[in-house]
GROMACS .gro file of C-alpha atoms in nm:
model
  380
    1MET     CA    1   0.000   0.000   0.000
    2SER     CA    2   0.101   0.363  -0.026
    3ALA     CA    3   0.172   0.606   0.255
    4ALA     CA    4  -0.166   0.767   0.197
    5THR     CA    5  -0.353   0.458   0.320
    6ASP     CA    6  -0.140   0.306   0.595
    7GLY     CA    7   0.140   0.549   0.671
    8THR     CA    8   0.404   0.326   0.514
    9PRO     CA    9   0.640   0.515   0.286
   10ASP     CA   10   0.669   0.435  -0.084
   11ALA     CA   11   1.004   0.323  -0.229
   12THR     CA   12   1.121   0.472  -0.556
   13PRO     CA   13   1.432   0.374  -0.751
   14ASP     CA   14   1.734   0.594  -0.707
   15ALA     CA   15   2.012   0.653  -0.959
   16THR     CA   16   2.178   0.322  -0.873
   17GLY     CA   17   1.865   0.115  -0.929
   18GLY     CA   18   1.791   0.046  -0.562
   19GLY     CA   19   1.495   0.153  -0.351
   20ARG     CA   20   1.497   0.490  -0.176
   21PRO     CA   21   1.225   0.565   0.087
   22VAL     CA   22   1.015   0.875   0.037
   23THR     CA   23   0.856   1.044   0.337
   24THR     CA   24   0.525   1.223   0.351
   25PRO     CA   25   0.500   1.567   0.510
   26GLY     CA   26   0.556   1.535   0.882
   27GLY     CA   27   0.629   1.160   0.865
   28ARG     CA   28   0.949   0.953   0.879
   29PRO     CA   29   0.998   0.609   0.726
   30ASP     CA   30   1.153   0.439   1.027
   31GLY     CA   31   1.138   0.677   1.321
   32ASP     CA   32   1.483   0.823   1.258
   33PRO     CA   33   1.533   1.197   1.238
   34ALA     CA   34   1.463   1.349   0.899
   35PRO     CA   35   1.771   1.352   0.673
   36ALA     CA   36   1.972   1.670   0.656
   37ALA     CA   37   1.950   1.891   0.352
   38ALA     CA   38   2.308   1.815   0.237
   39PRO     CA   39   2.260   1.440   0.186
   40ARG     CA   40   1.933   1.502   0.005
   41ALA     CA   41   2.106   1.743  -0.230
   42SER     CA   42   2.378   1.485  -0.292
   43ALA     CA   43   2.118   1.223  -0.384
   44ASP     CA   44   1.951   1.463  -0.621
   45GLU     CA   45   2.282   1.529  -0.800
   46ARG     CA   46   2.310   1.163  -0.895
   47ILE     CA   47   1.997   1.174  -1.107
   48LEU     CA   48   2.065   1.503  -1.281
   49HIS     CA   49   2.051   1.472  -1.659
   50ALA     CA   50   2.380   1.525  -1.843
   51SER     CA   51   2.400   1.815  -2.085
   52PRO     CA   52   2.376   1.739  -2.458
   53LEU     CA   53   2.743   1.837  -2.503
   54ARG     CA   54   2.854   1.595  -2.231
   55LYS     CA   55   2.646   1.318  -2.385
   56LEU     CA   56   2.800   1.391  -2.725
   57LEU     CA   57   3.154   1.384  -2.588
   58SER     CA   58   3.087   1.052  -2.417
   59ARG     CA   59   2.985   0.877  -2.739
   60PRO     CA   60   3.256   0.627  -2.848
   61GLU     CA   61   3.188   0.680  -3.217
   62LEU     CA   62   3.238   1.059  -3.210
   63GLY     CA   63   3.596   1.042  -3.334
   64SER     CA   64   3.508   0.815  -3.625
   65VAL     CA   65   3.217   1.038  -3.727
   66VAL     CA   66   3.448   1.341  -3.739
   67GLY     CA   67   3.698   1.139  -3.942
   68ALA     CA   68   3.428   1.017  -4.181
   69LEU     CA   69   3.311   1.373  -4.246
   70ALA     CA   70   3.670   1.481  -4.313
   71VAL     CA   71   3.728   1.194  -4.560
   72LEU     CA   72   3.395   1.269  -4.730
   73LEU     CA   73   3.495   1.632  -4.781
   74VAL     CA   74   3.839   1.538  -4.914
   75PHE     CA   75   3.706   1.303  -5.180
   76ALA     CA   76   3.412   1.530  -5.261
   77PHE     CA   77   3.666   1.788  -5.381
   78ALA     CA   78   3.931   1.545  -5.510
   79ALA     CA   79   3.701   1.320  -5.715
   80ASP     CA   80   3.440   1.474  -5.942
   81GLY     CA   81   3.200   1.179  -5.938
   82PHE     CA   82   3.237   1.079  -5.576
   83LEU     CA   83   2.906   1.227  -5.463
   84ARG     CA   84   2.703   1.073  -5.744
   85ALA     CA   85   2.436   0.829  -5.632
   86SER     CA   86   2.596   0.541  -5.823
   87SER     CA   87   2.933   0.615  -5.664
   88LEU     CA   88   2.784   0.628  -5.316
   89SER     CA   89   2.616   0.294  -5.388
   90THR     CA   90   2.958   0.147  -5.467
   91VAL     CA   91   3.100   0.295  -5.146
   92LEU     CA   92   2.815   0.152  -4.939
   93TYR     CA   93   2.862  -0.192  -5.091
   94ALA     CA   94   3.234  -0.192  -5.011
   95SER     CA   95   3.153  -0.073  -4.660
   96SER     CA   96   2.885  -0.336  -4.607
   97THR     CA   97   3.114  -0.627  -4.693
   98ILE     CA   98   3.342  -0.510  -4.412
   99GLY     CA   99   3.064  -0.386  -4.184
  100ILE     CA  100   2.877  -0.718  -4.165
  101MET     CA  101   3.181  -0.863  -3.989
  102ALA     CA  102   3.289  -0.545  -3.811
  103VAL     CA  103   2.966  -0.542  -3.605
  104PRO     CA  104   3.011  -0.877  -3.425
  105VAL     CA  105   3.388  -0.817  -3.404
  106ALA     CA  106   3.314  -0.487  -3.228
  107LEU     CA  107   3.087  -0.663  -2.977
  108LEU     CA  108   3.362  -0.918  -2.916
  109MET     CA  109   3.616  -0.640  -2.858
  110ILE     CA  110   3.379  -0.464  -2.618
  111GLY     CA  111   3.376  -0.797  -2.436
  112GLY     CA  112   3.755  -0.778  -2.415
  113GLU     CA  113   3.852  -1.042  -2.675
  114PHE     CA  114   3.989  -1.078  -3.031
  115ASP     CA  115   3.926  -1.320  -3.315
  116LEU     CA  116   4.210  -1.356  -3.563
  117SER     CA  117   4.028  -1.638  -3.743
  118ALA     CA  118   3.734  -1.423  -3.856
  119GLY     CA  119   3.869  -1.358  -4.206
  120VAL     CA  120   3.936  -1.719  -4.306
  121LEU     CA  121   3.618  -1.831  -4.128
  122VAL     CA  122   3.421  -1.641  -4.393
  123THR     CA  123   3.592  -1.848  -4.662
  124SER     CA  124   3.544  -2.170  -4.464
  125SER     CA  125   3.172  -2.100  -4.443
  126ALA     CA  126   3.145  -2.051  -4.819
  127LEU     CA  127   3.356  -2.361  -4.894
  128VAL     CA  128   3.147  -2.590  -4.672
  129SER     CA  129   2.825  -2.466  -4.828
  130SER     CA  130   2.953  -2.504  -5.183
  131MET     CA  131   3.127  -2.840  -5.152
  132PHE     CA  132   2.848  -3.005  -4.953
  133SER     CA  133   2.585  -2.894  -5.204
  134TYR     CA  134   2.793  -3.002  -5.504
  135GLN     CA  135   2.917  -3.336  -5.371
  136MET     CA  136   2.580  -3.439  -5.228
  137THR     CA  137   2.387  -3.296  -5.526
  138ALA     CA  138   2.161  -3.135  -5.268
  139ASN     CA  139   1.958  -2.818  -5.272
  140VAL     CA  140   2.198  -2.531  -5.204
  141TRP     CA  141   1.992  -2.437  -4.900
  142VAL     CA  142   2.088  -2.771  -4.746
  143GLY     CA  143   2.452  -2.684  -4.797
  144ALA     CA  144   2.392  -2.340  -4.648
  145GLY     CA  145   2.228  -2.501  -4.343
  146VAL     CA  146   2.517  -2.740  -4.291
  147SER     CA  147   2.757  -2.450  -4.332
  148LEU     CA  148   2.570  -2.255  -4.064
  149LEU     CA  149   2.603  -2.540  -3.814
  150VAL     CA  150   2.972  -2.591  -3.890
  151THR     CA  151   3.051  -2.220  -3.874
  152LEU     CA  152   2.870  -2.171  -3.542
  153ALA     CA  153   3.048  -2.477  -3.404
  154ILE     CA  154   3.387  -2.326  -3.493
  155GLY     CA  155   3.292  -2.001  -3.320
  156ALA     CA  156   3.172  -2.187  -3.012
  157PHE     CA  157   3.496  -2.389  -3.019
  158ASN     CA  158   3.699  -2.067  -3.000
  159GLY     CA  159   3.497  -1.947  -2.702
  160PHE     CA  160   3.504  -2.284  -2.528
  161VAL     CA  161   3.882  -2.327  -2.558
  162LEU     CA  162   3.934  -1.969  -2.443
  163THR     CA  163   3.725  -2.010  -2.130
  164ARG     CA  164   3.847  -2.360  -2.042
  165THR     CA  165   4.219  -2.300  -2.086
  166GLY     CA  166   4.251  -1.936  -1.983
  167LEU     CA  167   4.482  -1.875  -2.278
  168PRO     CA  168   4.480  -1.530  -2.439
  169SER     CA  169   4.233  -1.494  -2.726
  170PHE     CA  170   4.526  -1.392  -2.948
  171ILE     CA  171   4.683  -1.739  -2.910
  172VAL     CA  172   4.357  -1.936  -2.932
  173THR     CA  173   4.226  -1.765  -3.245
  174LEU     CA  174   4.570  -1.753  -3.408
  175GLY     CA  175   4.575  -2.132  -3.379
  176THR     CA  176   4.226  -2.152  -3.529
  177PHE     CA  177   4.332  -1.915  -3.806
  178LEU     CA  178   4.624  -2.139  -3.904
  179MET     CA  179   4.415  -2.458  -3.887
  180LEU     CA  180   4.136  -2.312  -4.098
  181THR     CA  181   4.382  -2.174  -4.353
  182GLY     CA  182   4.531  -2.520  -4.399
  183MET     CA  183   4.195  -2.697  -4.397
  184ASN     CA  184   4.046  -2.461  -4.655
  185LEU     CA  185   4.324  -2.535  -4.900
  186GLY     CA  186   4.368  -2.903  -4.812
  187PHE     CA  187   4.003  -3.006  -4.827
  188THR     CA  188   3.937  -2.807  -5.145
  189LYS     CA  189   4.225  -2.977  -5.325
  190LEU     CA  190   4.127  -3.316  -5.185
  191ILE     CA  191   3.760  -3.294  -5.283
  192ASP     CA  192   3.760  -3.077  -5.596
  193GLY     CA  193   4.116  -3.135  -5.715
  194THR     CA  194   4.187  -2.762  -5.747
  195VAL     CA  195   4.216  -2.458  -5.521
  196SER     CA  196   3.862  -2.345  -5.605
  197THR     CA  197   3.520  -2.504  -5.580
  198LYS     CA  198   3.300  -2.609  -5.869
  199THR     CA  199   3.025  -2.373  -5.980
  200ILE     CA  200   2.682  -2.437  -5.828
  201ALA     CA  201   2.493  -2.178  -6.033
  202ASP     CA  202   2.279  -2.444  -6.204
  203MET     CA  203   2.181  -2.627  -5.884
  204GLU     CA  204   1.839  -2.629  -5.723
  205GLY     CA  205   1.774  -2.344  -5.483
  206PHE     CA  206   2.049  -2.120  -5.620
  207PRO     CA  207   1.818  -1.841  -5.749
  208SER     CA  208   1.642  -1.801  -5.413
  209ALA     CA  209   1.969  -1.815  -5.220
  210HIS     CA  210   2.118  -1.558  -5.457
  211ALA     CA  211   1.818  -1.333  -5.393
  212VAL     CA  212   1.871  -1.351  -5.016
  213PHE     CA  213   2.248  -1.310  -5.003
  214ALA     CA  214   2.366  -1.145  -5.325
  215SER     CA  215   2.079  -0.973  -5.505
  216THR     CA  216   2.059  -0.610  -5.612
  217LEU     CA  217   1.781  -0.373  -5.508
  218THR     CA  218   1.688  -0.072  -5.721
  219VAL     CA  219   1.585   0.239  -5.531
  220GLY     CA  220   1.519   0.562  -5.720
  221GLY     CA  221   1.696   0.428  -6.026
  222VAL     CA  222   2.011   0.343  -5.827
  223ASP     CA  223   2.123  -0.016  -5.765
  224PHE     CA  224   2.210  -0.118  -5.409
  225LYS     CA  225   2.345  -0.457  -5.302
  226ILE     CA  226   2.137  -0.645  -5.046
  227THR     CA  227   2.443  -0.671  -4.822
  228ILE     CA  228   2.373  -0.310  -4.727
  229VAL     CA  229   2.039  -0.423  -4.582
  230TRP     CA  230   2.209  -0.707  -4.393
  231TRP     CA  231   2.467  -0.462  -4.261
  232LEU     CA  232   2.219  -0.203  -4.137
  233GLY     CA  233   2.003  -0.476  -3.984
  234LEU     CA  234   2.298  -0.615  -3.788
  235VAL     CA  235   2.393  -0.267  -3.667
  236ALA     CA  236   2.037  -0.208  -3.542
  237LEU     CA  237   2.021  -0.550  -3.374
  238ALA     CA  238   2.361  -0.516  -3.209
  239SER     CA  239   2.280  -0.164  -3.086
  240TRP     CA  240   1.958  -0.288  -2.931
  241VAL     CA  241   2.139  -0.576  -2.760
  242LEU     CA  242   2.411  -0.349  -2.622
  243LEU     CA  243   2.189  -0.066  -2.503
  244ARG     CA  244   1.854  -0.223  -2.420
  245THR     CA  245   1.915  -0.575  -2.291
  246ARG     CA  246   2.073  -0.748  -1.995
  247THR     CA  247   2.309  -0.925  -2.235
  248GLY     CA  248   2.449  -0.587  -2.336
  249ASN     CA  249   2.525  -0.508  -1.972
  250TRP     CA  250   2.701  -0.844  -1.943
  251ILE     CA  251   2.916  -0.768  -2.249
  252PHE     CA  252   3.034  -0.435  -2.111
  253ALA     CA  253   3.090  -0.586  -1.766
  254VAL     CA  254   3.295  -0.879  -1.898
  255GLY     CA  255   3.504  -0.644  -2.110
  256GLY     CA  256   3.560  -0.404  -1.824
  257ASN     CA  257   3.663  -0.660  -1.560
  258LYS     CA  258   3.563  -1.023  -1.600
  259ASP     CA  259   3.656  -1.116  -1.244
  260ALA     CA  260   3.442  -0.839  -1.096
  261ALA     CA  261   3.162  -0.930  -1.338
  262ARG     CA  262   3.174  -1.294  -1.229
  263ALA     CA  263   3.165  -1.185  -0.864
  264VAL     CA  264   2.832  -1.007  -0.916
  265GLY     CA  265   2.672  -1.297  -1.100
  266VAL     CA  266   2.743  -1.222  -1.466
  267PRO     CA  267   2.766  -1.549  -1.670
  268VAL     CA  268   3.114  -1.474  -1.803
  269THR     CA  269   3.170  -1.808  -1.975
  270ARG     CA  270   2.836  -1.805  -2.153
  271THR     CA  271   2.880  -1.443  -2.259
  272ARG     CA  272   3.223  -1.499  -2.411
  273ILE     CA  273   3.117  -1.812  -2.598
  274GLY     CA  274   2.810  -1.625  -2.723
  275LEU     CA  275   3.026  -1.341  -2.855
  276TYR     CA  276   3.245  -1.581  -3.053
  277THR     CA  277   2.933  -1.749  -3.186
  278GLY     CA  278   2.808  -1.406  -3.296
  279VAL     CA  279   3.129  -1.354  -3.495
  280ALA     CA  280   3.070  -1.695  -3.656
  281LEU     CA  281   2.717  -1.591  -3.754
  282GLY     CA  282   2.854  -1.281  -3.926
  283ALA     CA  283   3.112  -1.499  -4.102
  284TRP     CA  284   2.836  -1.728  -4.227
  285ILE     CA  285   2.638  -1.436  -4.373
  286SER     CA  286   2.949  -1.296  -4.540
  287GLY     CA  287   3.048  -1.640  -4.666
  288GLN     CA  288   2.712  -1.703  -4.828
  289HIS     CA  289   2.731  -1.364  -4.997
  290LEU     CA  290   3.075  -1.454  -5.129
  291LEU     CA  291   2.954  -1.787  -5.263
  292PHE     CA  292   2.628  -1.676  -5.422
  293SER     CA  293   2.786  -1.367  -5.576
  294TYR     CA  294   3.052  -1.558  -5.770
  295ASP     CA  295   2.912  -1.917  -5.787
  296ALA     CA  296   3.253  -2.054  -5.678
  297VAL     CA  297   3.505  -1.984  -5.401
  298GLN     CA  298   3.885  -1.961  -5.398
  299SER     CA  299   4.019  -2.149  -5.096
  300GLY     CA  300   4.291  -1.892  -5.022
  301GLU     CA  301   4.059  -1.594  -4.983
  302GLY     CA  302   3.999  -1.414  -4.654
  303VAL     CA  303   4.354  -1.414  -4.519
  304GLY     CA  304   4.425  -1.069  -4.373
  305ASN     CA  305   4.062  -0.955  -4.363
  306GLU     CA  306   4.046  -1.015  -3.987
  307LEU     CA  307   4.276  -0.716  -3.940
  308ILE     CA  308   4.044  -0.499  -4.148
  309TYR     CA  309   3.749  -0.597  -3.928
  310ILE     CA  310   3.947  -0.512  -3.615
  311ILE     CA  311   4.064  -0.183  -3.766
  312ALA     CA  312   3.704  -0.084  -3.847
  313ALA     CA  313   3.600  -0.158  -3.488
  314VAL     CA  314   3.894   0.035  -3.340
  315ILE     CA  315   3.839   0.333  -3.571
  316GLY     CA  316   3.476   0.322  -3.456
  317GLY     CA  317   3.578   0.373  -3.093
  318CYS     CA  318   3.628   0.022  -2.950
  319LEU     CA  319   3.912  -0.003  -2.701
  320ILE     CA  320   4.176  -0.273  -2.733
  321THR     CA  321   4.135  -0.332  -2.359
  322GLY     CA  322   3.759  -0.391  -2.385
  323GLY     CA  323   3.459  -0.248  -2.202
  324TYR     CA  324   3.403   0.045  -2.439
  325GLY     CA  325   3.263   0.090  -2.788
  326SER     CA  326   2.945   0.069  -2.993
  327ALA     CA  327   2.794  -0.108  -3.293
  328VAL     CA  328   2.727   0.225  -3.464
  329GLY     CA  329   3.095   0.311  -3.429
  330SER     CA  330   3.194  -0.008  -3.610
  331ALA     CA  331   2.956   0.087  -3.891
  332VAL     CA  332   3.120   0.429  -3.923
  333GLY     CA  333   3.461   0.262  -3.920
  334ALA     CA  334   3.353   0.034  -4.204
  335LEU     CA  335   3.213   0.334  -4.391
  336LEU     CA  336   3.548   0.510  -4.354
  337PHE     CA  337   3.716   0.205  -4.504
  338GLY     CA  338   3.471   0.198  -4.795
  339MET     CA  339   3.505   0.569  -4.867
  340THR     CA  340   3.884   0.550  -4.862
  341SER     CA  341   3.916   0.237  -5.076
  342LYS     CA  342   3.677   0.361  -5.343
  343GLY     CA  343   3.757   0.730  -5.308
  344ILE     CA  344   4.119   0.667  -5.407
  345VAL     CA  345   3.994   0.496  -5.723
  346PHE     CA  346   3.749   0.775  -5.808
  347ALA     CA  347   4.018   1.038  -5.747
  348GLU     CA  348   4.257   0.839  -5.970
  349TRP     CA  349   4.524   0.834  -5.702
  350ASN     CA  350   4.789   0.566  -5.684
  351PRO     CA  351   4.620   0.273  -5.502
  352ASP     CA  352   4.956   0.174  -5.356
  353TRP     CA  353   4.895   0.446  -5.097
  354PHE     CA  354   4.573   0.289  -4.971
  355LYS     CA  355   4.733   0.105  -4.679
  356PHE     CA  356   4.910   0.426  -4.577
  357PHE     CA  357   4.579   0.614  -4.559
  358LEU     CA  358   4.421   0.324  -4.371
  359GLY     CA  359   4.698   0.324  -4.112
  360ALA     CA  360   4.684   0.700  -4.078
  361MET     CA  361   4.307   0.687  -4.022
  362LEU     CA  362   4.352   0.418  -3.758
  363LEU     CA  363   4.610   0.621  -3.570
  364LEU     CA  364   4.427   0.954  -3.595
  365ALA     CA  365   4.090   0.806  -3.501
  366THR     CA  366   4.240   0.631  -3.199
  367LEU     CA  367   4.411   0.950  -3.082
  368LEU     CA  368   4.092   1.152  -3.133
  369ASN     CA  369   3.884   0.895  -2.944
  370ALA     CA  370   4.133   0.903  -2.655
  371TRP     CA  371   4.118   1.283  -2.646
  372VAL     CA  372   3.738   1.282  -2.652
  373ARG     CA  373   3.722   1.031  -2.364
  374LYS     CA  374   3.958   1.243  -2.153
  375ARG     CA  375   3.749   1.553  -2.217
  376ALA     CA  376   3.431   1.366  -2.132
  377GLU     CA  377   3.578   1.231  -1.807
  378ALA     CA  378   3.708   1.575  -1.712
  379ALA     CA  379   3.363   1.725  -1.769
  380LYS     CA  380   3.199   1.489  -1.518
   0.00000   0.00000   0.00000
């Protein structure tokens, strides 16, 4: 009941989520003297709303957004056709192929871990789907389903080994990277006799699978790859998980301090395995796009892409140490990558300089993010 009916005070949540008794005029919740004005003022300060500027400075993706605007302006002046709708469509496609993987990699980094096998896992996913469908003469959707199970199992394996052995994620996923690289090449040569798979374009189910993973959508007379839709959907889903669910709190807690998180009841093992499984899901989506875009897969593809995914996440504001970052930031990081890779082509610059610009963006974005965080902490 409320205080109005039986004299018992109501309890309302305070800024820390607990219950704080509220007294009625002339009444006290437990017979103690009424609290002094100073403590009450202190409690009120905890629930004051931050100013818009402070909220802006605290956003992890702020540095990458500033960098993206700067890159956009540079190529808008350097390349005549950069701002055309068709050119922007090309930029978005290049960004989406990186962004689909950068989103789960960012969540993994927020959780304090790495995955160096993410690049070759994309190729492994495509190879399993293609070879199973071709060798078993099955509907390509059957191959895609088997590929999903295998890919998720590899991701769960990474998380399981990490949690059971206590080894650094760098060592665990480096081992997986080397094993997958060898298996991709070895199994492809063993089964197909070459370093690439056979085409499956004429097999049952290919048109529908192509429509889901590799089709082109026309909007306002401009063609957009469906991977852009997958990318934006994953960003929205990951943002909701991070900011609106208990799982998101677990991810930040595990990345901040896994021992402290475990002490307060966070399922650290389950969270870490789930994050690696999320990376595997992104690898499966990217792998199916790779397969159904080109009908066949080269077994040596994907090596080195794991660094690009990590770079996109770091440019987007994720800390190497974990506990900080956002899904939106990873999307901006991927967009920066897409604008740079395609902007150099549109501007007719020497593409040999691409890696230089990528490294410079990584360094500048990291420094800017560090400066923004210091300013935000000083403003508190």
